Coordinates of C-alpha atoms in Angstrom, one line a residue:
Chain A
M1 CA 135.8 186.4 87.5
K2 CA 133.7 186.4 84.7
P3 CA 132.0 183.6 82.8
K4 CA 134.4 182.9 80.1
P5 CA 131.7 183.4 76.8
Y6 CA 130.2 180.0 75.6
M7 CA 131.0 178.6 72.3
N8 CA 130.6 179.2 68.8
P9 CA 127.2 177.2 68.7
Y10 CA 128.1 175.3 65.3
L11 CA 131.5 174.7 66.5
A12 CA 130.6 173.1 69.8
G13 CA 128.1 170.9 67.3
F14 CA 131.0 170.2 65.2
L15 CA 133.1 168.1 67.7
L16 CA 129.9 167.0 69.4
G17 CA 129.2 165.6 65.7
L18 CA 133.2 163.9 65.6
V19 CA 132.6 162.9 69.5
L20 CA 129.2 160.6 68.4
L21 CA 130.8 159.6 65.1
A22 CA 133.2 158.5 67.2
T23 CA 131.4 157.0 69.5
I24 CA 129.7 155.4 66.5
Y25 CA 132.7 154.0 65.3
I26 CA 133.7 152.5 68.5
S27 CA 130.6 151.0 70.0
G28 CA 128.8 150.4 67.2
R29 CA 125.7 153.2 68.9
G30 CA 125.4 156.2 69.6
L31 CA 125.5 158.3 72.6
G32 CA 122.7 158.4 75.4
A33 CA 122.0 159.6 79.1
S34 CA 118.7 158.9 80.3
G35 CA 120.0 154.6 80.0
A36 CA 122.5 155.7 82.9
F37 CA 119.1 157.0 85.1
K38 CA 117.8 153.8 84.3
S39 CA 120.6 151.3 85.5
V40 CA 120.5 153.2 88.6
V41 CA 116.8 152.7 89.5
I42 CA 117.1 149.0 88.6
A43 CA 120.2 148.4 90.9
T44 CA 118.5 150.8 93.6
V45 CA 115.6 148.8 93.5
E46 CA 118.1 145.5 93.6
E47 CA 119.3 146.3 96.6
V48 CA 116.4 147.5 98.2
A49 CA 113.7 145.1 98.1
P50 CA 115.3 142.8 96.3
R51 CA 111.7 140.9 96.8
H52 CA 110.3 142.6 94.2
A53 CA 112.8 142.9 91.9
E54 CA 112.5 139.3 91.4
N55 CA 109.1 139.5 91.8
T56 CA 109.2 141.6 88.5
A57 CA 108.7 141.1 85.2
F58 CA 110.8 144.1 83.8
Y59 CA 113.9 143.4 86.7
T60 CA 114.2 140.2 85.8
D61 CA 113.9 140.9 81.9
F62 CA 116.4 143.1 82.2
A63 CA 118.6 140.8 84.5
A64 CA 118.8 137.9 82.1
E65 CA 119.6 140.7 79.0
N66 CA 122.2 141.9 81.1
P67 CA 124.3 139.8 83.1
G68 CA 126.9 142.4 83.9
G69 CA 124.8 143.5 86.0
P70 CA 123.0 147.3 85.1
W71 CA 126.3 149.3 86.4
K72 CA 128.4 146.9 83.7
N73 CA 126.7 149.6 80.7
F74 CA 128.4 151.5 77.6
L75 CA 126.0 154.2 79.4
V76 CA 126.8 154.8 82.9
F77 CA 130.7 154.5 81.7
E78 CA 129.7 157.0 79.6
V79 CA 127.5 159.5 81.9
I80 CA 130.5 158.7 84.5
G81 CA 132.4 160.7 82.2
V82 CA 129.7 163.3 81.0
L83 CA 130.2 164.5 84.2
V84 CA 133.3 164.6 84.1
G85 CA 133.9 166.5 81.4
A86 CA 131.3 169.3 82.2
F87 CA 132.6 170.0 85.4
F88 CA 136.3 170.2 83.8
S89 CA 135.1 172.5 80.9
G90 CA 133.2 174.7 84.2
V91 CA 136.1 174.9 86.1
L92 CA 137.7 176.3 82.5
A93 CA 135.4 178.8 81.6
N94 CA 134.5 179.8 85.5
R95 CA 131.1 178.6 85.7
T96 CA 131.5 176.4 88.6
G97 CA 129.6 177.7 91.8
L98 CA 126.3 175.9 93.3
K99 CA 123.2 178.0 91.7
L100 CA 119.5 178.3 91.6
E101 CA 118.6 179.1 88.0
K102 CA 115.6 179.4 87.0
G103 CA 113.0 182.0 85.3
P104 CA 112.3 186.0 86.6
R105 CA 108.8 185.7 87.9
V106 CA 109.1 182.0 90.2
T107 CA 110.8 181.2 93.7
N108 CA 113.0 178.8 94.5
T109 CA 110.5 176.5 95.0
V110 CA 108.0 176.7 92.0
R111 CA 111.6 176.0 90.4
V112 CA 112.9 172.9 92.5
A113 CA 109.1 171.4 92.0
G114 CA 109.0 172.1 88.2
A115 CA 112.6 170.7 87.7
I116 CA 111.5 167.4 89.4
L117 CA 108.3 167.2 87.8
G118 CA 109.6 167.9 84.6
G119 CA 112.4 164.8 85.3
A120 CA 110.0 162.7 85.9
L121 CA 108.0 163.1 83.0
F122 CA 111.5 163.4 81.1
G123 CA 112.3 160.4 82.9
Y124 CA 109.1 158.5 81.6
G125 CA 109.1 159.6 78.3
S126 CA 112.3 158.4 77.3
Q127 CA 111.9 155.1 78.4
L128 CA 109.0 155.2 76.2
G129 CA 109.8 157.0 74.2
R130 CA 113.4 154.0 73.9
G131 CA 115.8 157.0 74.0
C132 CA 115.8 160.5 75.0
T133 CA 117.8 163.9 73.1
S134 CA 120.9 162.0 73.1
G135 CA 120.2 158.9 73.1
A136 CA 117.0 158.7 70.4
A137 CA 116.9 162.5 69.0
L138 CA 120.8 162.8 68.2
S139 CA 122.2 159.5 67.5
G140 CA 119.2 158.2 65.7
M141 CA 119.8 160.8 63.7
A142 CA 123.5 160.2 62.2
V143 CA 122.6 157.0 62.0
L144 CA 119.2 158.5 60.0
S145 CA 116.9 156.4 61.9
L146 CA 112.9 156.2 61.1
G147 CA 112.4 155.9 65.4
G148 CA 115.0 158.2 66.7
I149 CA 113.8 161.5 64.0
L150 CA 110.0 161.1 65.2
T151 CA 110.9 161.1 68.1
M152 CA 112.9 163.6 68.6
L153 CA 110.0 165.3 66.3
A154 CA 108.0 165.1 68.8
I155 CA 110.1 166.0 71.8
F156 CA 110.2 170.0 70.2
G157 CA 107.5 169.6 68.9
G158 CA 106.1 168.6 72.3
A159 CA 107.5 171.3 73.7
Y160 CA 106.4 174.0 71.8
A161 CA 103.6 173.6 71.3
L162 CA 103.7 173.4 74.8
A163 CA 105.7 176.3 75.3
Y164 CA 102.6 179.2 75.7
F165 CA 101.2 177.3 78.7
F166 CA 104.8 177.6 81.0
R167 CA 105.8 181.3 80.2
K168 CA 105.5 182.4 83.6
L169 CA 108.2 179.8 84.6
W170 CA 110.9 180.9 82.3
L171 CA 109.9 185.3 80.8
K172 CA 109.5 188.3 82.4
Chain B
M1 CA 136.6 148.3 59.7
G2 CA 134.6 149.3 62.5
P3 CA 132.2 149.5 64.5
L4 CA 135.6 147.9 66.7
V5 CA 134.0 146.5 69.4
P6 CA 133.1 143.8 69.5
F7 CA 135.6 141.9 67.9
I8 CA 138.7 144.2 68.0
V9 CA 137.7 145.7 71.1
S10 CA 136.4 144.0 73.6
E11 CA 132.9 144.7 75.2
E12 CA 135.4 145.2 78.5
F13 CA 137.1 147.8 77.2
S14 CA 134.2 150.0 75.2
L15 CA 133.7 150.7 79.2
V16 CA 136.3 152.7 79.5
L17 CA 136.4 154.2 76.2
A18 CA 133.2 155.1 76.7
F19 CA 134.0 157.1 79.9
F20 CA 136.8 159.0 78.0
L21 CA 133.6 159.1 74.9
G22 CA 131.8 161.4 77.6
I23 CA 134.1 163.8 79.4
G24 CA 134.1 164.5 75.3
F25 CA 129.9 164.6 75.2
G26 CA 130.0 166.9 78.7
F27 CA 133.0 168.5 78.0
I28 CA 131.0 170.1 75.0
L29 CA 128.1 170.2 76.1
E30 CA 128.9 172.0 78.8
Q31 CA 131.2 174.3 76.5
A32 CA 128.2 174.9 74.5
G33 CA 126.1 176.4 76.7
F34 CA 124.1 173.5 78.1
S35 CA 124.1 173.2 81.3
S36 CA 122.2 176.9 81.5
T37 CA 119.0 175.9 81.9
K38 CA 117.9 179.2 80.2
K39 CA 119.5 179.1 77.2
L40 CA 117.9 175.4 76.9
V41 CA 114.6 177.4 76.8
G42 CA 115.4 180.4 75.0
L43 CA 115.1 177.3 72.1
F44 CA 111.2 177.5 72.5
Y45 CA 111.0 181.0 73.2
G46 CA 112.6 182.0 70.7
Y47 CA 115.4 184.8 72.0
D48 CA 118.1 181.7 71.6
F49 CA 118.6 178.7 69.4
T50 CA 121.7 177.4 70.2
V51 CA 120.5 174.5 71.0
L52 CA 119.0 173.9 67.8
R53 CA 122.2 175.0 66.0
V54 CA 125.0 172.7 68.4
F55 CA 121.6 170.4 67.8
F56 CA 122.0 170.3 64.3
T57 CA 125.2 170.6 63.5
A58 CA 126.1 167.7 65.4
G59 CA 123.7 165.3 64.0
V60 CA 124.5 166.6 60.6
T61 CA 128.6 165.3 60.7
A62 CA 127.8 162.4 62.7
M63 CA 125.4 161.4 60.0
A64 CA 127.3 162.3 57.1
G65 CA 131.1 161.0 58.5
V66 CA 129.1 157.9 58.6
L67 CA 127.6 158.0 55.6
L68 CA 131.3 158.3 54.9
L69 CA 133.3 155.7 56.6
G70 CA 130.5 153.3 55.4
H71 CA 131.4 154.5 51.5
Y72 CA 135.0 153.4 52.0
G73 CA 133.8 150.6 53.8
L74 CA 135.7 151.7 57.8
L75 CA 132.3 151.1 59.4
D76 CA 129.9 148.4 59.1
T77 CA 126.6 150.1 58.8
S78 CA 124.3 147.0 58.6
V79 CA 125.1 146.0 62.0
I80 CA 125.4 149.9 64.0
Y81 CA 122.5 150.3 66.0
V82 CA 119.8 151.7 64.3
N83 CA 117.0 153.3 67.4
P84 CA 114.0 150.5 65.9
A85 CA 110.7 152.6 65.0
F86 CA 107.6 152.3 67.7
I87 CA 105.6 154.4 66.1
K88 CA 103.4 155.0 69.1
A89 CA 106.4 154.9 71.3
A90 CA 107.9 157.2 70.0
I91 CA 105.5 159.7 69.0
L92 CA 103.8 159.2 73.0
G93 CA 107.0 158.8 74.8
G94 CA 108.6 162.4 72.5
V95 CA 105.9 164.1 73.4
I96 CA 106.2 163.7 77.6
M97 CA 109.6 164.2 77.3
G98 CA 108.8 167.4 75.6
A99 CA 106.5 168.1 78.1
G100 CA 109.1 167.3 80.9
F101 CA 111.8 170.0 78.6
I102 CA 109.6 172.9 79.0
I103 CA 108.3 172.3 82.6
G104 CA 111.3 170.8 83.9
G105 CA 113.9 173.0 81.9
F106 CA 116.6 169.9 81.0
C107 CA 116.9 167.2 79.2
P108 CA 119.0 163.9 80.9
G109 CA 121.9 164.8 79.4
T110 CA 122.1 168.1 79.7
S111 CA 120.9 168.1 82.9
V112 CA 123.6 166.0 84.0
C113 CA 126.2 168.6 82.6
A114 CA 124.4 171.7 85.2
L115 CA 124.5 169.1 87.8
A116 CA 128.8 168.9 87.7
I117 CA 128.9 172.0 87.3
G118 CA 127.1 173.3 90.3
K119 CA 123.1 174.2 89.2
L120 CA 120.8 172.8 92.0
D121 CA 118.0 173.0 89.7
A122 CA 119.7 170.4 87.6
L123 CA 120.3 168.3 90.7
A124 CA 116.2 168.2 91.3
F125 CA 115.7 167.4 87.6
V126 CA 118.0 164.3 87.5
F127 CA 116.2 163.3 90.8
G128 CA 112.4 163.8 89.0
S129 CA 114.2 161.7 86.3
V130 CA 114.9 158.5 87.8
L131 CA 111.4 158.9 89.6
G132 CA 110.2 158.9 86.6
V133 CA 111.9 155.8 85.1
W134 CA 111.6 154.1 88.6
G135 CA 107.8 155.1 87.4
F136 CA 108.1 153.8 84.2
I137 CA 109.4 150.7 85.2
E138 CA 106.6 150.2 88.0
S139 CA 104.3 150.9 85.6
F140 CA 104.9 148.8 82.6
P141 CA 102.2 145.9 83.1
L142 CA 99.8 148.4 82.0
I143 CA 101.2 150.6 79.1
E144 CA 102.9 147.6 77.5
N145 CA 100.4 146.8 74.7
I146 CA 101.5 150.6 73.7
Y147 CA 105.2 150.5 73.8
N148 CA 105.4 147.3 71.4
A149 CA 102.8 148.3 69.4
N150 CA 103.2 149.4 66.2
N151 CA 107.2 148.0 65.3
L152 CA 108.7 148.7 62.6
G153 CA 112.1 147.1 63.4
Q154 CA 115.4 149.2 63.1
L155 CA 114.0 151.2 59.7
R156 CA 116.1 153.8 58.5
I157 CA 113.9 157.0 57.5
S158 CA 115.6 157.4 53.7
E159 CA 114.6 153.4 53.5
Y160 CA 110.8 154.1 54.8
L161 CA 110.4 157.7 51.9
G162 CA 112.4 155.4 49.3
M163 CA 115.1 156.9 48.7
S164 CA 119.0 155.8 49.1
D165 CA 120.6 157.0 52.6
V166 CA 122.9 160.2 50.9
A167 CA 119.3 161.3 48.7
F168 CA 118.3 161.7 52.9
G169 CA 121.6 163.1 53.5
F170 CA 121.0 165.8 52.1
L171 CA 117.4 166.9 52.3
L172 CA 118.8 166.4 55.7
A173 CA 121.5 168.8 55.5
L174 CA 119.7 171.3 53.6
I175 CA 116.3 171.4 56.1
A176 CA 119.5 172.2 59.2
V177 CA 121.3 174.8 56.5
A178 CA 117.3 176.2 56.1
A179 CA 116.6 175.8 59.5
F180 CA 119.8 178.2 60.9
V181 CA 119.8 181.0 58.5
A182 CA 115.5 181.4 59.3
T183 CA 116.7 180.7 63.4
W184 CA 119.4 183.7 63.3
F185 CA 116.5 186.2 61.8
I186 CA 114.0 184.7 63.9
E187 CA 116.9 185.5 66.5
N188 CA 117.1 188.9 66.0
R189 CA 113.6 189.6 65.2
V190 CA 112.6 188.5 69.5
N191 CA 115.7 190.0 70.4
R192 CA 115.5 193.0 68.9
R193 CA 118.7 193.2 67.3
K194 CA 119.8 194.7 64.0
P195 CA 121.1 191.9 61.9
D196 CA 125.2 191.5 62.1
L197 CA 127.1 189.6 60.4
H198 CA 131.2 190.1 59.9
P199 CA 131.3 189.1 56.2
F200 CA 134.5 187.3 57.3
Q201 CA 132.5 184.9 60.3
R202 CA 130.1 184.4 56.9
N203 CA 132.7 183.6 54.5
R204 CA 133.6 181.1 57.5
Y205 CA 129.8 179.8 58.4
A206 CA 129.6 179.3 54.1
L207 CA 132.7 177.5 53.9
A208 CA 131.4 175.1 56.2
A209 CA 128.4 174.6 54.9
A210 CA 130.0 174.1 51.4
S211 CA 132.7 170.6 52.9
L212 CA 129.3 169.7 54.6
F213 CA 127.8 169.8 50.9
V214 CA 131.3 167.8 49.7
V215 CA 131.2 165.7 51.9
L216 CA 127.7 163.4 50.6
A217 CA 128.8 164.8 47.4
I218 CA 132.0 162.5 47.7
V219 CA 129.2 159.4 48.9
A220 CA 126.9 160.0 46.1
F221 CA 129.7 160.5 43.0
L222 CA 132.8 159.3 43.9
P223 CA 133.5 155.3 44.0
G224 CA 132.8 153.6 47.5
K225 CA 135.4 150.7 48.6
Q226 CA 133.1 148.1 46.6
D227 CA 132.7 150.3 44.0
V228 CA 136.4 150.3 43.1
I229 CA 137.0 146.4 44.1
N230 CA 134.5 145.5 41.2
M231 CA 136.3 147.7 39.1
R232 CA 139.5 146.2 39.6
I233 CA 138.1 143.1 38.7
A234 CA 136.8 144.3 35.5
E235 CA 139.7 146.0 34.7
A236 CA 141.7 142.8 35.3
K237 CA 139.4 141.0 33.8
R238 CA 139.4 143.0 30.7
Q239 CA 143.3 142.8 30.6
Q240 CA 143.1 139.2 30.9
S241 CA 146.8 140.2 33.7
C242 CA 145.7 138.5 36.9
V243 CA 146.9 135.0 37.0
F244 CA 145.1 132.2 38.5
K245 CA 147.1 129.1 40.4
E246 CA 145.3 126.2 39.7
I247 CA 144.9 122.8 41.3
A248 CA 143.6 119.7 39.6
A249 CA 141.5 117.6 41.3
D250 CA 143.7 114.7 41.9
N251 CA 146.4 116.7 43.5
L252 CA 143.9 118.2 46.2
A253 CA 142.5 114.9 46.7
Q254 CA 145.9 114.0 47.5
E255 CA 146.5 117.1 49.3
I256 CA 143.5 116.6 51.5
V257 CA 144.1 113.3 52.5
N258 CA 147.5 114.1 53.0
N259 CA 147.6 118.0 54.6
Y260 CA 143.4 118.6 55.2
Y261 CA 144.9 121.6 57.8
T262 CA 146.8 123.5 55.8
L263 CA 144.1 124.2 53.4
N264 CA 140.7 126.7 53.0
I265 CA 138.3 124.5 50.8
I266 CA 135.6 127.2 49.6
D267 CA 132.5 126.8 48.2
V268 CA 131.7 129.6 46.5
R269 CA 127.7 128.5 45.3
T270 CA 124.9 128.5 47.0
P271 CA 123.7 126.7 50.3
E272 CA 121.7 124.4 48.4
E273 CA 123.7 123.8 45.5
F274 CA 125.8 122.8 48.7
E275 CA 123.4 121.1 50.5
E276 CA 122.8 118.9 47.8
Y277 CA 126.7 118.1 47.3
H278 CA 130.2 119.3 48.0
L279 CA 133.5 118.3 48.0
P280 CA 135.5 116.7 51.5
M281 CA 136.0 119.1 54.5
A282 CA 134.2 121.3 52.1
I283 CA 132.9 125.2 54.0
N284 CA 130.6 127.3 51.8
I285 CA 130.5 130.6 51.2
P286 CA 127.5 132.0 48.8
F287 CA 129.2 134.7 45.9
E288 CA 127.3 137.3 47.2
Q289 CA 128.8 136.8 50.8
I290 CA 131.9 136.6 50.0
M291 CA 132.4 140.6 51.2
E292 CA 131.0 140.2 55.0
R293 CA 132.8 140.6 57.5
Q294 CA 132.5 137.7 59.8
Y295 CA 134.7 135.9 56.6
E296 CA 137.9 138.4 56.4
P297 CA 140.1 136.1 58.6
I298 CA 139.8 133.4 56.6
F299 CA 140.9 136.0 53.6
R300 CA 143.3 137.8 56.1
Q301 CA 145.3 134.6 57.8
R302 CA 148.4 133.4 55.9
L303 CA 148.2 129.9 57.7
K304 CA 146.2 128.3 55.0
T305 CA 146.2 128.1 51.8
N306 CA 142.4 129.0 50.5
I307 CA 140.9 127.0 47.4
F308 CA 138.0 127.7 45.0
Y309 CA 135.6 126.0 43.5
A310 CA 132.5 125.9 41.7
D311 CA 130.5 125.2 38.8
S312 CA 131.3 127.6 36.9
D313 CA 134.8 128.7 35.7
T314 CA 133.6 132.9 36.1
L315 CA 131.8 132.5 39.3
V316 CA 134.8 130.3 41.2
R317 CA 137.8 133.2 39.3
M318 CA 135.5 136.0 40.2
A319 CA 135.3 134.8 43.7
C320 CA 139.2 134.1 44.2
L321 CA 139.9 137.6 42.5
K322 CA 137.6 139.3 45.2
A323 CA 139.4 137.2 48.1
K324 CA 142.8 139.1 46.8
Y325 CA 141.4 142.6 47.3
I326 CA 139.9 141.5 51.4
G327 CA 143.7 139.0 52.4
K328 CA 146.4 138.4 51.5
S329 CA 146.1 134.8 51.8
E330 CA 147.4 132.1 49.2
N331 CA 144.4 131.4 47.3
M332 CA 143.8 129.1 44.0
I333 CA 141.9 127.5 42.2
L334 CA 140.1 123.7 40.9
R335 CA 140.2 123.5 38.0
E336 CA 137.8 120.7 37.7
S337 CA 134.0 122.2 38.4
T338 CA 132.2 120.2 40.9
H339 CA 130.0 117.8 39.2
E340 CA 134.0 116.9 37.1
F341 CA 135.1 116.3 40.4
R342 CA 132.7 114.7 40.8
E343 CA 132.3 112.3 38.3
M344 CA 135.9 111.4 39.2
F345 CA 135.8 110.4 42.8
T346 CA 131.8 109.9 44.3
N347 CA 131.0 107.5 40.9
L348 CA 133.7 106.0 40.2
E349 CA 133.8 103.0 38.0
H350 CA 135.8 99.7 37.8
P351 CA 137.8 100.1 34.8
A352 CA 138.1 96.9 31.9
A353 CA 140.7 94.8 32.9
D354 CA 142.0 95.3 29.5
V355 CA 142.7 99.1 29.5
S356 CA 146.0 100.7 30.7
K357 CA 148.2 100.2 33.3
A358 CA 148.4 104.2 34.0
E359 CA 144.2 104.0 34.1
H360 CA 144.2 101.6 36.7
E361 CA 146.6 103.2 39.2
T362 CA 144.3 105.9 39.0
Y363 CA 140.9 104.6 40.1
H364 CA 142.8 102.8 42.4
F365 CA 144.2 106.0 43.3
R366 CA 140.8 107.6 43.7
S367 CA 139.3 104.9 44.9
S368 CA 141.4 105.2 48.0
A369 CA 141.0 108.4 48.5
V370 CA 137.5 108.6 48.2
Q371 CA 137.9 106.1 50.9
K372 CA 140.6 107.8 53.4
M373 CA 138.7 111.6 52.8
D374 CA 135.8 109.4 53.8
D375 CA 137.0 108.6 56.7
L376 CA 138.5 112.1 57.7
V377 CA 135.3 113.6 56.9
N378 CA 133.5 111.4 59.8
A379 CA 136.4 112.0 62.1
L380 CA 136.5 115.4 61.5
K381 CA 132.9 116.5 61.0
N382 CA 132.9 118.2 64.6
I383 CA 136.4 119.8 63.8
G384 CA 136.2 120.5 60.4
A385 CA 133.3 122.7 60.4
P386 CA 134.6 127.0 60.8
V387 CA 133.9 128.9 64.0
K388 CA 130.7 130.7 63.2
R389 CA 131.4 134.6 63.6
E390 CA 128.6 135.4 64.5
V391 CA 126.9 138.7 62.5
I392 CA 126.5 140.7 65.9
T393 CA 123.8 144.1 65.6
V394 CA 125.1 146.6 68.5
K395 CA 122.7 146.8 71.3
G396 CA 121.6 149.7 72.0
G397 CA 119.3 151.6 73.9
C398 CA 118.4 155.0 76.2

């Protein structure tokens, strides 16, 4: 079966805005994603290298601020929901299936290496910038946060500035 | 009144709601095409501006919604989480994220979506992100200075620019609409398509944009909850239609001595004046803060009578009126001012021997009331104070 077409972007944006508004109304803060990654990292390190976690200020500070542990976190549950919701949508639209998506001129290895490197940069930057495209940029825009809007401009500005140098990854 | 966490919805239950909100988030991101890296990077090469459309529409919708809910007092915008502005970290982190975006083709939220429908490149991206976060944590001591530099706090861009929230809302909405139009032309040129928009579709877009501005105009020009309350109070004052139940000082003293537990004695003067002298068993709710969320339960409960007092007659009446608009509690005002109460009870002087019997009785009543009230205050000094509801500012974080 052919995949169904995507939703009208403005309609999708409007619905996404309503979800974001509901999140702010219920919890007082916006959506996010990279916070869940942080919980994964902290939980893993605490499990694998408890000694190291006990002796490093970042982990002990995090534990002090989050007495419920890294998993008892709004963003962790939200991201589990994202997995479920996206899967649901993919099934409805016939878009599921194992697939490696890449630009027409790159090999699978290059694509995977690029994704890991890009992910690492994004992960690093999201911690430094206190939020990613959802947590800082989108949610920040909704509450008119100066920090969030600056981060948004830096993300998209940075990507535009570098787009030319990485065009071979994506274009014909 | 929102946010519902933590007073109406517990922290624990909010996690369950987070799951369902996440489903909505993931579903819409996937429906919009954010699970495809080609669609995402299209933004940066000009052939597909879906990301900008979805992103900007969502941001502007939520912003208008927040302003509207705040305007009608449904959402307390003073406690919602505003991402703090650490200028250096925000810009440096943002540029690093931008590099990650163009090299990896995803951002964290969209990579999770793509992973959910089986994209292997998204799996690699998520793996990389976890490594990146870990790298940040381990290298934290090295960059702690940058991370914490230039902290401007939870600053709104509207405050920074010195304009009102709704004025900036208009500006942002204008930028969004202009960007939608401009990118439509760019996209057509890059893809060598003829601009083609069905009039029906065009009208619908125009209507959607217009409704956004209508919402913002409502916030900007129609009276909000606070304005309505103030207007009603002014109206009631003008027509003198409001009846205040008054209580005399002696009766109040009698009530305090015998039924202190059925009363909330509320001092609406400033904290300094309250500190200087206040009635026995009184609590302080300064007039300016009377509408604050933490005091709402006092004006909503129906077990105790609220008794207001202040130095000036107008102030106490205004406070009582405001309280009437907040909740359904029984409200009364003390007929005497603070000074008069103090004169009558604290600065008691033994009457001369030749005054009437009634005056002697009054003296005895008052002096024994003072004694009893003092005893009460001493006995109850710990439990008499209201439970302080902390104003909780929501913690965020990504």
